[in-house]
Coordinates of C-alpha atoms and ligand atoms in Angstrom, one line a residue:
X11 CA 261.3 146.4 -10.1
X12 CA 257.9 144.6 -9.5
X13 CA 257.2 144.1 -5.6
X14 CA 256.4 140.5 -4.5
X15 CA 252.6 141.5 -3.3
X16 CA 252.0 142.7 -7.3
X17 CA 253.2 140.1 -8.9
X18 CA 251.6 137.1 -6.5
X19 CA 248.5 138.9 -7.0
X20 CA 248.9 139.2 -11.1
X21 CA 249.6 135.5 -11.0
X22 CA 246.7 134.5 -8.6
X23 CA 244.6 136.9 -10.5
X24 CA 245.6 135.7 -14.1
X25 CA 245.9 132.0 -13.5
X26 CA 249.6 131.3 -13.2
X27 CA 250.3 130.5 -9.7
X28 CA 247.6 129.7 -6.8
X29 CA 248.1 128.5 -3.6
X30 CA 248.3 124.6 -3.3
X31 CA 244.8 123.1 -1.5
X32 CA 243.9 127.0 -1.1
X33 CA 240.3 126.0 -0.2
X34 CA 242.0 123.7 2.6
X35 CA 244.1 127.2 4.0
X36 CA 246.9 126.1 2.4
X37 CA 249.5 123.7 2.0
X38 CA 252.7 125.1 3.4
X39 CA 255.1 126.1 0.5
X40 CA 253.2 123.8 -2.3
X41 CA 252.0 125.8 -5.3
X42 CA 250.1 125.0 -8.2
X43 CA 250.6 126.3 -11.4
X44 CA 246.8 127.4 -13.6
X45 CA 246.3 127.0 -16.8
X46 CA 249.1 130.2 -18.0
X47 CA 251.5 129.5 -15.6
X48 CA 251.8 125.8 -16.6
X49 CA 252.3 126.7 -19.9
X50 CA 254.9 129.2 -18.9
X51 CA 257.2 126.4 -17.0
X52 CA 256.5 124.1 -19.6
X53 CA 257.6 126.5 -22.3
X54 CA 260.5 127.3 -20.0
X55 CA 261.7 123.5 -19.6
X56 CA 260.7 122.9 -23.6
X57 CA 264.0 125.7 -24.6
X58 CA 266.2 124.4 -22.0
X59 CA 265.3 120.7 -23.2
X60 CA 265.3 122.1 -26.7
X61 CA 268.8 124.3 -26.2
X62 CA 270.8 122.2 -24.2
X63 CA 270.0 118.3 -24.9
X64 CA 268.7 118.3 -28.6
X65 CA 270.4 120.9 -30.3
X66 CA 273.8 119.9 -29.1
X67 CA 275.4 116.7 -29.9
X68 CA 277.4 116.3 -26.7
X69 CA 274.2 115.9 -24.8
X70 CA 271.7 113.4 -24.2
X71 CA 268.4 112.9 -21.9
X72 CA 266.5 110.9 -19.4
X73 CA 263.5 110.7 -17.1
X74 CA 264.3 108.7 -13.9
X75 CA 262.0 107.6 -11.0
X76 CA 261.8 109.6 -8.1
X77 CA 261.7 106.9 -5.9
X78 CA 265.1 105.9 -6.1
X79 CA 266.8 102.8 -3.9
X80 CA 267.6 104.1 -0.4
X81 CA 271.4 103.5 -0.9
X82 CA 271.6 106.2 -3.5
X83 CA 271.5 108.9 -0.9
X84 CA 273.9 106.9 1.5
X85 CA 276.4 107.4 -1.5
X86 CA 275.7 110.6 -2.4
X87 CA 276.2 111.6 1.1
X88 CA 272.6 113.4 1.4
X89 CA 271.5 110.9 4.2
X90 CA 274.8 112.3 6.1
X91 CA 274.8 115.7 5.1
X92 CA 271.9 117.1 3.7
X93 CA 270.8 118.5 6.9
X94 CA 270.4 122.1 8.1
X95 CA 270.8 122.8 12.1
X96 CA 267.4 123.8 13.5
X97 CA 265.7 125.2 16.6
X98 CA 262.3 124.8 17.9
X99 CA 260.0 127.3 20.0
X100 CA 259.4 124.9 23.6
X101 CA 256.2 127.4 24.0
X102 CA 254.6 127.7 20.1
X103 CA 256.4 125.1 18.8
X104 CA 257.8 126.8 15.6
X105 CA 260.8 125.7 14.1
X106 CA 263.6 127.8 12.9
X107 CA 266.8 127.3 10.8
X108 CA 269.2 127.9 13.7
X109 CA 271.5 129.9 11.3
X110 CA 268.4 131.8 10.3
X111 CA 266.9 133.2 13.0
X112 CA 268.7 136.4 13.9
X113 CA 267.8 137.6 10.4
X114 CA 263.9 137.5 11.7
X115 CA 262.1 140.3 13.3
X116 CA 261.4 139.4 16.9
X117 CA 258.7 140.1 18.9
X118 CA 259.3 141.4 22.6
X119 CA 257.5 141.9 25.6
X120 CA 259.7 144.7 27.1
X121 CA 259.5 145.1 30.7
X122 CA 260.2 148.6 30.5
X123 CA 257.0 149.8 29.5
X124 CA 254.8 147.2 31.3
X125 CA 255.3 144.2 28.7
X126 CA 254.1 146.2 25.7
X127 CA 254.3 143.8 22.7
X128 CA 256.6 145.2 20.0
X129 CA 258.0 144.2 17.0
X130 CA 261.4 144.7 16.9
X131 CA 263.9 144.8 13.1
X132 CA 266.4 141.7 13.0
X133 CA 269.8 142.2 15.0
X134 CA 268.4 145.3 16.8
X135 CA 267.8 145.6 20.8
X136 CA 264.8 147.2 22.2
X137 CA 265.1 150.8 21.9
X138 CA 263.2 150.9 25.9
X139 CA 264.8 148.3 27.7
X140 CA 267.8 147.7 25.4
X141 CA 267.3 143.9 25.7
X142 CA 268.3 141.6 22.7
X143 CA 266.5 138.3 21.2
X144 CA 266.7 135.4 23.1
X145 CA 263.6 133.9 22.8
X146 CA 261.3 132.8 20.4
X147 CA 261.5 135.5 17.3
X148 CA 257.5 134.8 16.5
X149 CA 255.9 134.0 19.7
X150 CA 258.3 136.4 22.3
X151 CA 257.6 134.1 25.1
X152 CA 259.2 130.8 24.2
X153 CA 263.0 129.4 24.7
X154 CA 265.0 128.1 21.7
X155 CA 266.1 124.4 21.8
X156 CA 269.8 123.7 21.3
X157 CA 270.5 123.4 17.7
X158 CA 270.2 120.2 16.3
X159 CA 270.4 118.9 12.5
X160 CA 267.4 118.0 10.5
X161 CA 267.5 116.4 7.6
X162 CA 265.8 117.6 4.5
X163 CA 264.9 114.8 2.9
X164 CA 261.0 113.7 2.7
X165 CA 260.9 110.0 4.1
X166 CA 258.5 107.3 2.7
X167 CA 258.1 103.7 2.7
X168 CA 258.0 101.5 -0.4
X169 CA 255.6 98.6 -0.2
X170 CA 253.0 97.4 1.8
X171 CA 254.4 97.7 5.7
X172 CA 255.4 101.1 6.9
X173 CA 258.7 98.9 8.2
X174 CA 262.4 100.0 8.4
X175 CA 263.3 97.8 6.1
X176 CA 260.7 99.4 3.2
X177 CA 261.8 103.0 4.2
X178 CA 262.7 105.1 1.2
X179 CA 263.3 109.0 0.3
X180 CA 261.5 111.4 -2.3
X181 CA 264.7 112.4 -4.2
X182 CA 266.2 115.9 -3.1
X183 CA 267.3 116.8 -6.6
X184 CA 267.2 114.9 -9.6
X185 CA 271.5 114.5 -10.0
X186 CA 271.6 111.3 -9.0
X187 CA 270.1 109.1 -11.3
X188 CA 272.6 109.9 -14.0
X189 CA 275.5 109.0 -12.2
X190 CA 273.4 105.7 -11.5
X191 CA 272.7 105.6 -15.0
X192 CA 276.2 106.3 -16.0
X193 CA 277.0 103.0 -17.5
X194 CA 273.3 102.3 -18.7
X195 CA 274.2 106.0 -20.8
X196 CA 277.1 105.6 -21.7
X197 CA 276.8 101.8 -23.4
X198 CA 273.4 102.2 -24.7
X199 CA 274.5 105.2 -26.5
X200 CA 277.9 104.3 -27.3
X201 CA 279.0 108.0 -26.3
X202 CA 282.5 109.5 -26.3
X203 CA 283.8 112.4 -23.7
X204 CA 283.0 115.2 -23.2
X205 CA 279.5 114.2 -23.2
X206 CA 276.3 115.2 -20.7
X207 CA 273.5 113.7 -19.8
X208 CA 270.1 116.0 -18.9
X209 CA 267.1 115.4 -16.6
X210 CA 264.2 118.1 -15.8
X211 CA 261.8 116.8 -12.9
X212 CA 260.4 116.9 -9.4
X213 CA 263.0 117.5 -6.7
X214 CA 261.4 117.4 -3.0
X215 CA 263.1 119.0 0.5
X216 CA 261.2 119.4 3.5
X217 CA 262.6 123.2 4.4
X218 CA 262.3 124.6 7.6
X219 CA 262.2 128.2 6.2
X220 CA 260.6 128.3 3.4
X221 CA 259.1 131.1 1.4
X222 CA 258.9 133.6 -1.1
X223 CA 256.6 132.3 -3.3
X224 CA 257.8 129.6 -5.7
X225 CA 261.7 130.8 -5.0
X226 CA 261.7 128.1 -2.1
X227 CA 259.2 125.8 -1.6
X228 CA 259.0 122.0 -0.4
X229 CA 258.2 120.3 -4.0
X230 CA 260.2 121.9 -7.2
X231 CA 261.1 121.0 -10.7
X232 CA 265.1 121.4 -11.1
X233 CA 267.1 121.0 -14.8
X234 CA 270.2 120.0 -14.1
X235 CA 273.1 118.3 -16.3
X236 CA 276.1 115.9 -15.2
X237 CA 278.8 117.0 -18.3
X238 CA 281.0 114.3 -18.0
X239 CA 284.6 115.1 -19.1
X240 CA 288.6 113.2 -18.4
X241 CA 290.1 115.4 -15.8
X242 CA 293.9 114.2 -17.3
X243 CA 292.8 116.3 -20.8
X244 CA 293.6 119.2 -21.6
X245 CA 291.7 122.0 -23.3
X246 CA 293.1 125.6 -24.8
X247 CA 295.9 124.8 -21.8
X248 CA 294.0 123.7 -19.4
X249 CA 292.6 121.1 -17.5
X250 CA 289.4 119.5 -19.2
X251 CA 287.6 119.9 -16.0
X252 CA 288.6 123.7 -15.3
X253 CA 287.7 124.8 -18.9
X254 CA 284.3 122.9 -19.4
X255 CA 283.3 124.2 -16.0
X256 CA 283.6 128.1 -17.2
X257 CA 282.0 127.1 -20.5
X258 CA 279.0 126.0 -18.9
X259 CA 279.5 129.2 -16.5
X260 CA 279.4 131.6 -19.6
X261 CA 276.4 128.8 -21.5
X262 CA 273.9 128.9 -18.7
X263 CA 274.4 132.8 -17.8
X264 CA 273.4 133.5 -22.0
X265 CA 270.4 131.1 -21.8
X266 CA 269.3 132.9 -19.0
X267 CA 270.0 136.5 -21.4
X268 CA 268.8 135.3 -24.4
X269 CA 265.1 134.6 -22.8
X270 CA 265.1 138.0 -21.3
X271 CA 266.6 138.5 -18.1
X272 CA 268.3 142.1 -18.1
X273 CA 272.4 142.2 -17.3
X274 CA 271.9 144.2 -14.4
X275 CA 269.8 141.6 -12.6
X276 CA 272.0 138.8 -13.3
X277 CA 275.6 138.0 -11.5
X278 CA 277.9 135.4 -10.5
X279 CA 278.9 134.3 -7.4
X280 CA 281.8 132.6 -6.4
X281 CA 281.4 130.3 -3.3
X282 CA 283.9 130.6 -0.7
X283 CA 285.9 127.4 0.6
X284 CA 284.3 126.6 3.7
X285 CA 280.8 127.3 1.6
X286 CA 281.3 124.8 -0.8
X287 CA 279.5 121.2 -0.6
X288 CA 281.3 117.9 0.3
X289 CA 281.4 116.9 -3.4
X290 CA 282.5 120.3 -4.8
X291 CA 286.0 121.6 -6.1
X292 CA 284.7 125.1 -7.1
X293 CA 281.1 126.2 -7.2
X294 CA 279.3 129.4 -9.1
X295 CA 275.8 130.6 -8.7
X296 CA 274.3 132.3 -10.9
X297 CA 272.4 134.8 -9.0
X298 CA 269.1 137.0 -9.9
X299 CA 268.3 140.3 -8.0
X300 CA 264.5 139.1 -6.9
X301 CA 262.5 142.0 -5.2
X302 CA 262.6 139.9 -2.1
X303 CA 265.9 139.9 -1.6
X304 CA 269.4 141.4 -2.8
X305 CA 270.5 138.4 -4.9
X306 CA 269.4 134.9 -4.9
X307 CA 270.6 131.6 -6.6
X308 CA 269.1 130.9 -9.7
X309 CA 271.5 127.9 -10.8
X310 CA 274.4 126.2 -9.3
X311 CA 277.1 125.3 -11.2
X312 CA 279.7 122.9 -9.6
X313 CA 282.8 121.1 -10.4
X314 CA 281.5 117.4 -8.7
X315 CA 284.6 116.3 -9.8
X316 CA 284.5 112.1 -9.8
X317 CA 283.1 112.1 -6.3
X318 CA 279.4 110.7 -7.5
X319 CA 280.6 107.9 -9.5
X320 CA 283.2 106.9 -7.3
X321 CA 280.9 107.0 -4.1
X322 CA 278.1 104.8 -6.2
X323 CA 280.8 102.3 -7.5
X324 CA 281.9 101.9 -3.7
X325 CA 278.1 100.7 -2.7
X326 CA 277.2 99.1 -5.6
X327 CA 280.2 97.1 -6.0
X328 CA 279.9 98.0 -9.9
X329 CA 282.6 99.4 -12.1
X330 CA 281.6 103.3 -13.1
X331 CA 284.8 103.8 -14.8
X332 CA 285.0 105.2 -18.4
X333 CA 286.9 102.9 -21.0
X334 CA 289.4 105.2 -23.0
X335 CA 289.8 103.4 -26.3
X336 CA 292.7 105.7 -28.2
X337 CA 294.7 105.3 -24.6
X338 CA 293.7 102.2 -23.6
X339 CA 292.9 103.6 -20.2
X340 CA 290.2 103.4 -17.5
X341 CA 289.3 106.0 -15.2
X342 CA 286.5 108.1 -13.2
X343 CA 285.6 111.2 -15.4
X344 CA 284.9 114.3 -13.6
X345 CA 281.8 116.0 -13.3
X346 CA 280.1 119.1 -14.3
X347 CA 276.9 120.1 -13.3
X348 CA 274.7 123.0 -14.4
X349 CA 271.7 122.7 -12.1
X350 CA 268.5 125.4 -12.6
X351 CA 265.9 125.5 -10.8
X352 CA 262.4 125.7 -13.7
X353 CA 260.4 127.6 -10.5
X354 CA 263.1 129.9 -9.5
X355 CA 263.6 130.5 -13.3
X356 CA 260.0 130.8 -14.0
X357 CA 259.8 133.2 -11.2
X358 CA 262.9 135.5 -12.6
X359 CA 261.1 135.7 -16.0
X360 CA 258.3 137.0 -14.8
X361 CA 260.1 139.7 -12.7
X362 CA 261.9 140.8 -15.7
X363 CA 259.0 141.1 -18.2
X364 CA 257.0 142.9 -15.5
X365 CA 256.7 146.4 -16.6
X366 CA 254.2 149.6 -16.6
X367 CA 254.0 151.9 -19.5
X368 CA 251.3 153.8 -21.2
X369 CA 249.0 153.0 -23.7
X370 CA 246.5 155.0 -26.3
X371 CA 242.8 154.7 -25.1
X372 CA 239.9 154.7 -27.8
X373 CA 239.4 158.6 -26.4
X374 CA 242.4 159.5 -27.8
X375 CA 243.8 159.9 -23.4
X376 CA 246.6 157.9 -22.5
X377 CA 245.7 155.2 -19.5
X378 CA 248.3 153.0 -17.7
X379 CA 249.0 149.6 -18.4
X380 CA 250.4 146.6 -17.1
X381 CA 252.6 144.2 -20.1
X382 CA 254.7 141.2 -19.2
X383 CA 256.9 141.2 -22.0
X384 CA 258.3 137.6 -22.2
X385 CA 260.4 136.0 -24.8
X386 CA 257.8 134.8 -27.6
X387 CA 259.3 131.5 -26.9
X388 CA 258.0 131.7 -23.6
X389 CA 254.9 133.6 -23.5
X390 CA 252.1 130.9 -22.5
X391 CA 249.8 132.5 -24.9
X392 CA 250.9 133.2 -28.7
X393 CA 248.4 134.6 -30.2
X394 CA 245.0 136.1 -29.1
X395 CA 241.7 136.6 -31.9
X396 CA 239.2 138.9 -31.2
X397 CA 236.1 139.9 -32.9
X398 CA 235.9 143.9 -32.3
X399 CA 232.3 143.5 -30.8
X400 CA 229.9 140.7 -30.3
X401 CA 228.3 141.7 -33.7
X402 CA 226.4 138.7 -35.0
X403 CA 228.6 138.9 -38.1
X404 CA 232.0 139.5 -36.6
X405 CA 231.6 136.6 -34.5
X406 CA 231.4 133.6 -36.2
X407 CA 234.5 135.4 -39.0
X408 CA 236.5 135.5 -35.7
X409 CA 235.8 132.2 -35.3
X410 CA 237.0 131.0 -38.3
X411 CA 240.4 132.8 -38.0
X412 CA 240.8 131.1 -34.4
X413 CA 240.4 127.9 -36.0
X414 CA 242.6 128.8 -38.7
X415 CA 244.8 129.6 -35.9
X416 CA 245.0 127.3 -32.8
X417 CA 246.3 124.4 -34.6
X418 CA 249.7 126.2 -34.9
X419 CA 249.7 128.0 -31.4
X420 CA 248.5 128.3 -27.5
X421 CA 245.5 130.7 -28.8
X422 CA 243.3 132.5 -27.1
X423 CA 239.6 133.7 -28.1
X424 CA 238.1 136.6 -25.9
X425 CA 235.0 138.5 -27.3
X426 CA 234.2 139.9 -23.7
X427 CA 234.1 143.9 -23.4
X428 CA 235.2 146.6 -25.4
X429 CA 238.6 145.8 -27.2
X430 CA 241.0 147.9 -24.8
X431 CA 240.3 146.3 -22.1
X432 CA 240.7 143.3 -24.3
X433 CA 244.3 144.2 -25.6
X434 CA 245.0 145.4 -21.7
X435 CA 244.3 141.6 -20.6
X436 CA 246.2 140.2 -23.4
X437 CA 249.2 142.4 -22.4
X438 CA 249.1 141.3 -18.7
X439 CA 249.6 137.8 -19.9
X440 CA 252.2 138.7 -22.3
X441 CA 250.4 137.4 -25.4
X442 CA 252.9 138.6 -28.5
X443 CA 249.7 139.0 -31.0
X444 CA 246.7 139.8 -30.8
X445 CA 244.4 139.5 -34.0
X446 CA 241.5 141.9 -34.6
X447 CA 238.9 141.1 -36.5
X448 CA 236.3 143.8 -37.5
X449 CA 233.8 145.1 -39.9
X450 CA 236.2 145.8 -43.0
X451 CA 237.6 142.1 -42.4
X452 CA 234.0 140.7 -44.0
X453 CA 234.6 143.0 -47.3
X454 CA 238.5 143.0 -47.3
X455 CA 239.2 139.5 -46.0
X456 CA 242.0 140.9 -44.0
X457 CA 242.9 141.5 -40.2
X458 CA 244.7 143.9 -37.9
X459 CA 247.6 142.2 -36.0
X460 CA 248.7 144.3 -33.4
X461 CA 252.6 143.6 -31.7
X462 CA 252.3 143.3 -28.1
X463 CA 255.7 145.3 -27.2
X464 CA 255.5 148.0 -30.0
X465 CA 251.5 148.6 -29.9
X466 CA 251.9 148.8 -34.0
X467 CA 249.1 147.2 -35.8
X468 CA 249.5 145.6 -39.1
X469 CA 246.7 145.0 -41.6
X470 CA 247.5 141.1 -42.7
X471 CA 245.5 139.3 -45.0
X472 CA 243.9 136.4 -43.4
X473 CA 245.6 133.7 -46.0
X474 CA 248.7 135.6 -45.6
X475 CA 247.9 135.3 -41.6
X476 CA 249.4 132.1 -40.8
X477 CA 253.1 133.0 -42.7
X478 CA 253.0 136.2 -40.9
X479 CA 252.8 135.0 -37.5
X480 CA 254.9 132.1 -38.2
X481 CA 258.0 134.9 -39.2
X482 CA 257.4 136.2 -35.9
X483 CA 256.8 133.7 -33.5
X484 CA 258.7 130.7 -35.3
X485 CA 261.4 132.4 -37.2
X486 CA 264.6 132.2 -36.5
X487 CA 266.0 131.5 -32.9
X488 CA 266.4 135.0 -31.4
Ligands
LIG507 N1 272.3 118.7 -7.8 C1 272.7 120.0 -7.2 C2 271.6 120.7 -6.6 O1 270.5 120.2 -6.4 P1 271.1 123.0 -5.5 O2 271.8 124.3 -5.6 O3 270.7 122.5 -4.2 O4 272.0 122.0 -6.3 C3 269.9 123.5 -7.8 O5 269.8 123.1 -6.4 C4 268.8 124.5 -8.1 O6 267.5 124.0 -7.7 C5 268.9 125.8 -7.3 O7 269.8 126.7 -8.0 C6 267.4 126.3 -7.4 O8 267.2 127.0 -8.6 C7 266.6 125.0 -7.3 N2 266.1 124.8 -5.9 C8 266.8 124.3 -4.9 N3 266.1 124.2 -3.8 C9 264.9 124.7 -4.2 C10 263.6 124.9 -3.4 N4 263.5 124.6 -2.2 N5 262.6 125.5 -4.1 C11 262.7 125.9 -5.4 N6 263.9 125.7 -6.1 C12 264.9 125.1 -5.5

């Protein structure tokens, strides 16, 4: 598997991922994505958007502020709970999750060899003086502070007056506004149960540890539905709520599949009891073997139950019931909710496409090279064009096929340096075709499209051109 230092560096290097206000040293845990990597995410959110909300007629959409009224999060318990206990260095003034910071290498001034600095593995004593941690992991000289809880929440103020009264919160994850919008949903749309309602967008949390490139980080996109079903059904013997919460189980983990993440680096993870959050009945990660790290959440997947619309109906003094027609009933449906992460996911599919094989060279030797090999749904660059050389007559040809082209499909035109190191750039990206077009084009009006996993090269005649790539990169879904 791809190490973390390769794969920051490809996406630095290639115009993915760069450092948010790099020139500025950095904002801490802010990225931005560059011109490939926000096509990636983007293509990423387009199939969830596309597989989950508009090819299925349970679901529906929205796009809801992110300033949301305070009270929201004094229902949904995040202004109570959303808090992990902290520590902070009295001497360097570092902060630490408190549950955290055994798992840090420590630094030590061991009095056994005349305060020598050393570094020293997580949970190990000093193999000198046999002293363990007790002081500031990063600094060695500091004392911890008592553990106290920090919420995660980013506060602002709404208005004019930075006043108690105008204080507000960057929403934590994007959940909430369709249980506020339950009723606004559910009327407008005149929907039946089971049915879901789906919202990509910004999510903030102020982390104390975060890290690992876009896997944790302060400002994230999340995809998350609320699948509202009646808990009093029953479905293949079940209850409604039991069954629809391992159907979305089994849904999200083949989304993840079908775009190319390998069985072997995918699992799921049950959380314990004392694990679970204050809303949840049962709750299942799908996890993803990142090189940082044995496994790490990808998407949560939690029974909510009717905790959310019950808690909002409390505050707002509205009625968030559903009105069962054929049983002339009311009641609070339960909750399902799928929620990804686009970063995390982003991050995973670029693990898994990662890979190093060999390639011809125009010598006849073999040379090494470097191919992400992404879905064609979610490669940021279809296609490719490029003239063979800079020839005066290739050129403006290789034009015209471009613009015959980029209408259709992100398309990229690249006439610098000889045509390897072309393809080898192309392949770093994970560009499905690339499109040659050389000297026999002018006499045969035809051009070699070359398959980005396979290295095979097909001669395609350039009115044929557009059908040919449309087979492969529109055809049907995978
Ligand atoms: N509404 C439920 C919820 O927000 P979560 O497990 O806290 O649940 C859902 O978040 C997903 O959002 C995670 O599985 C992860 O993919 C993503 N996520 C959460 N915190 C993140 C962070 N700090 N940076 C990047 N992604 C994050």
């Amino acid at each position: 598997m791809v190490s973390m230092d390769t794969l920051v560096s490809l996406c630095k290097r290639r115009g993915f991922v760069f450092q948010s206000s790099e020139i500025y040293g950095g904002t801490g845990s802010c990225w931005d994505y560059g011109p490939l990597g926000v096509e990636l995410k983007s293509n990423i959110k387009r199939v969830w958007w596309r597989d989950f909300v508009q090819r299925r007629p349970d679901m529906v959409g929205i796009d809801a502020s992110i300033l949301m009224h305070p009270t929201v999060w004094k229902a949904s318990g995040h202004l109570e709970n959303f808090t992990d206990p902290m520590v902070d260095c009295r001497e360097c003034k570092l902060r630490f999750r408190a549950d955290q910071v055994d798992a840090l290498p420590w630094t030590h001034f061991c009095p056994a060899t005349k305060g020598n600095k050393f570094t020293i593995p997580p949970g190990e004593p000093c193999g000198h003086c046999a002293a363990r941690r007790t002081l500031c992991p990063d600094c060695g000289k500091g004392e911890l502070t008592p553990p106290r809880q920090f919420n995660l929440m980013f506060k602002t103020f709404m208005g004019p007056v930075e006043e108690d009264a105008g204080v507000t919160y960057l929403r934590p994850e994007t959940a909430q506004a369709m249980f506020v919008n339950f009723e606004n949903v559910l009327q407008s749309m005149r929907l039946k149960l089971p049915f879901g309602i789906a919202q990509a967008g910004r999510s903030f949390r102020n982390e104390i540890t975060p890290g690992n490139f876009i896997f944790r980080s302060r400002e994230f996109e999340q995809m998350e539905i609320e699948y509202f079903v009646n808990p009093h059904d029953r479905v293949e013997g079940r209850p409604a709520d039991e069954y629809w919460h391992d159907r979305w189980i089994a849904d999200c983990l083949a989304w993840f599949r079908r775009y190319g993440l390998r069985d072997e680096n995918l699992r799921l993870r049950e959380h314990d009891r004392d694990e679970l959050s204050h809303y949840s009945k049962r709750t299942v990660d799908i996890e993803y073997a990142f090189p940082f790290t044995d496994w790490g959440e990808l998407e949560g997947i939690a029974n909510r139950t009717d905790f959310d619309l019950k808690a909002h109906e409390k505050l707002s003094g509205q009625d968030l019931t559903y009105y069962d027609q054929e049983r002339d009933v009311r009641y609070h449906p339960y909750v399902i909710e799928p929620a990804a992460g686009a970063d995390r996911a982003t991050l995973a599919f670029l693990v898994d496409a990662y890979s190093v094989d060999e390639a011809p060279t125009a010598k006849g030797t073999m040379e090494k090279r470097t191919v992400l090999r992404l879905h064609r749904d979610l490669a940021p660059t279809k296609v490719a064009v490029l003239p063979l050389s800079r020839h005066e007559d290739l050129v403006p040809e290789a034009k015209r096929v471009f613009d015959v082209v980029k209408p259709h499909w992100m398309t990229d035109y690249d006439d610098a340096g000889a045509i390897g190191r072309r393809y080898r750039r192309q392949d770093e990206v994970g560009t499905p075709y690339c499109v040659t077009v050389d000297f026999d084009t002018l006499q045969d009006r035809a051009v070699t499209v070359r398959d980005r996993d396979s290295m095979a090269q097909e001669r395609i005649e350039i009115v044929k051109l557009l059908d040919h790539l449309r087979e492969r990169l529109d055809g049907a879904p995978a």
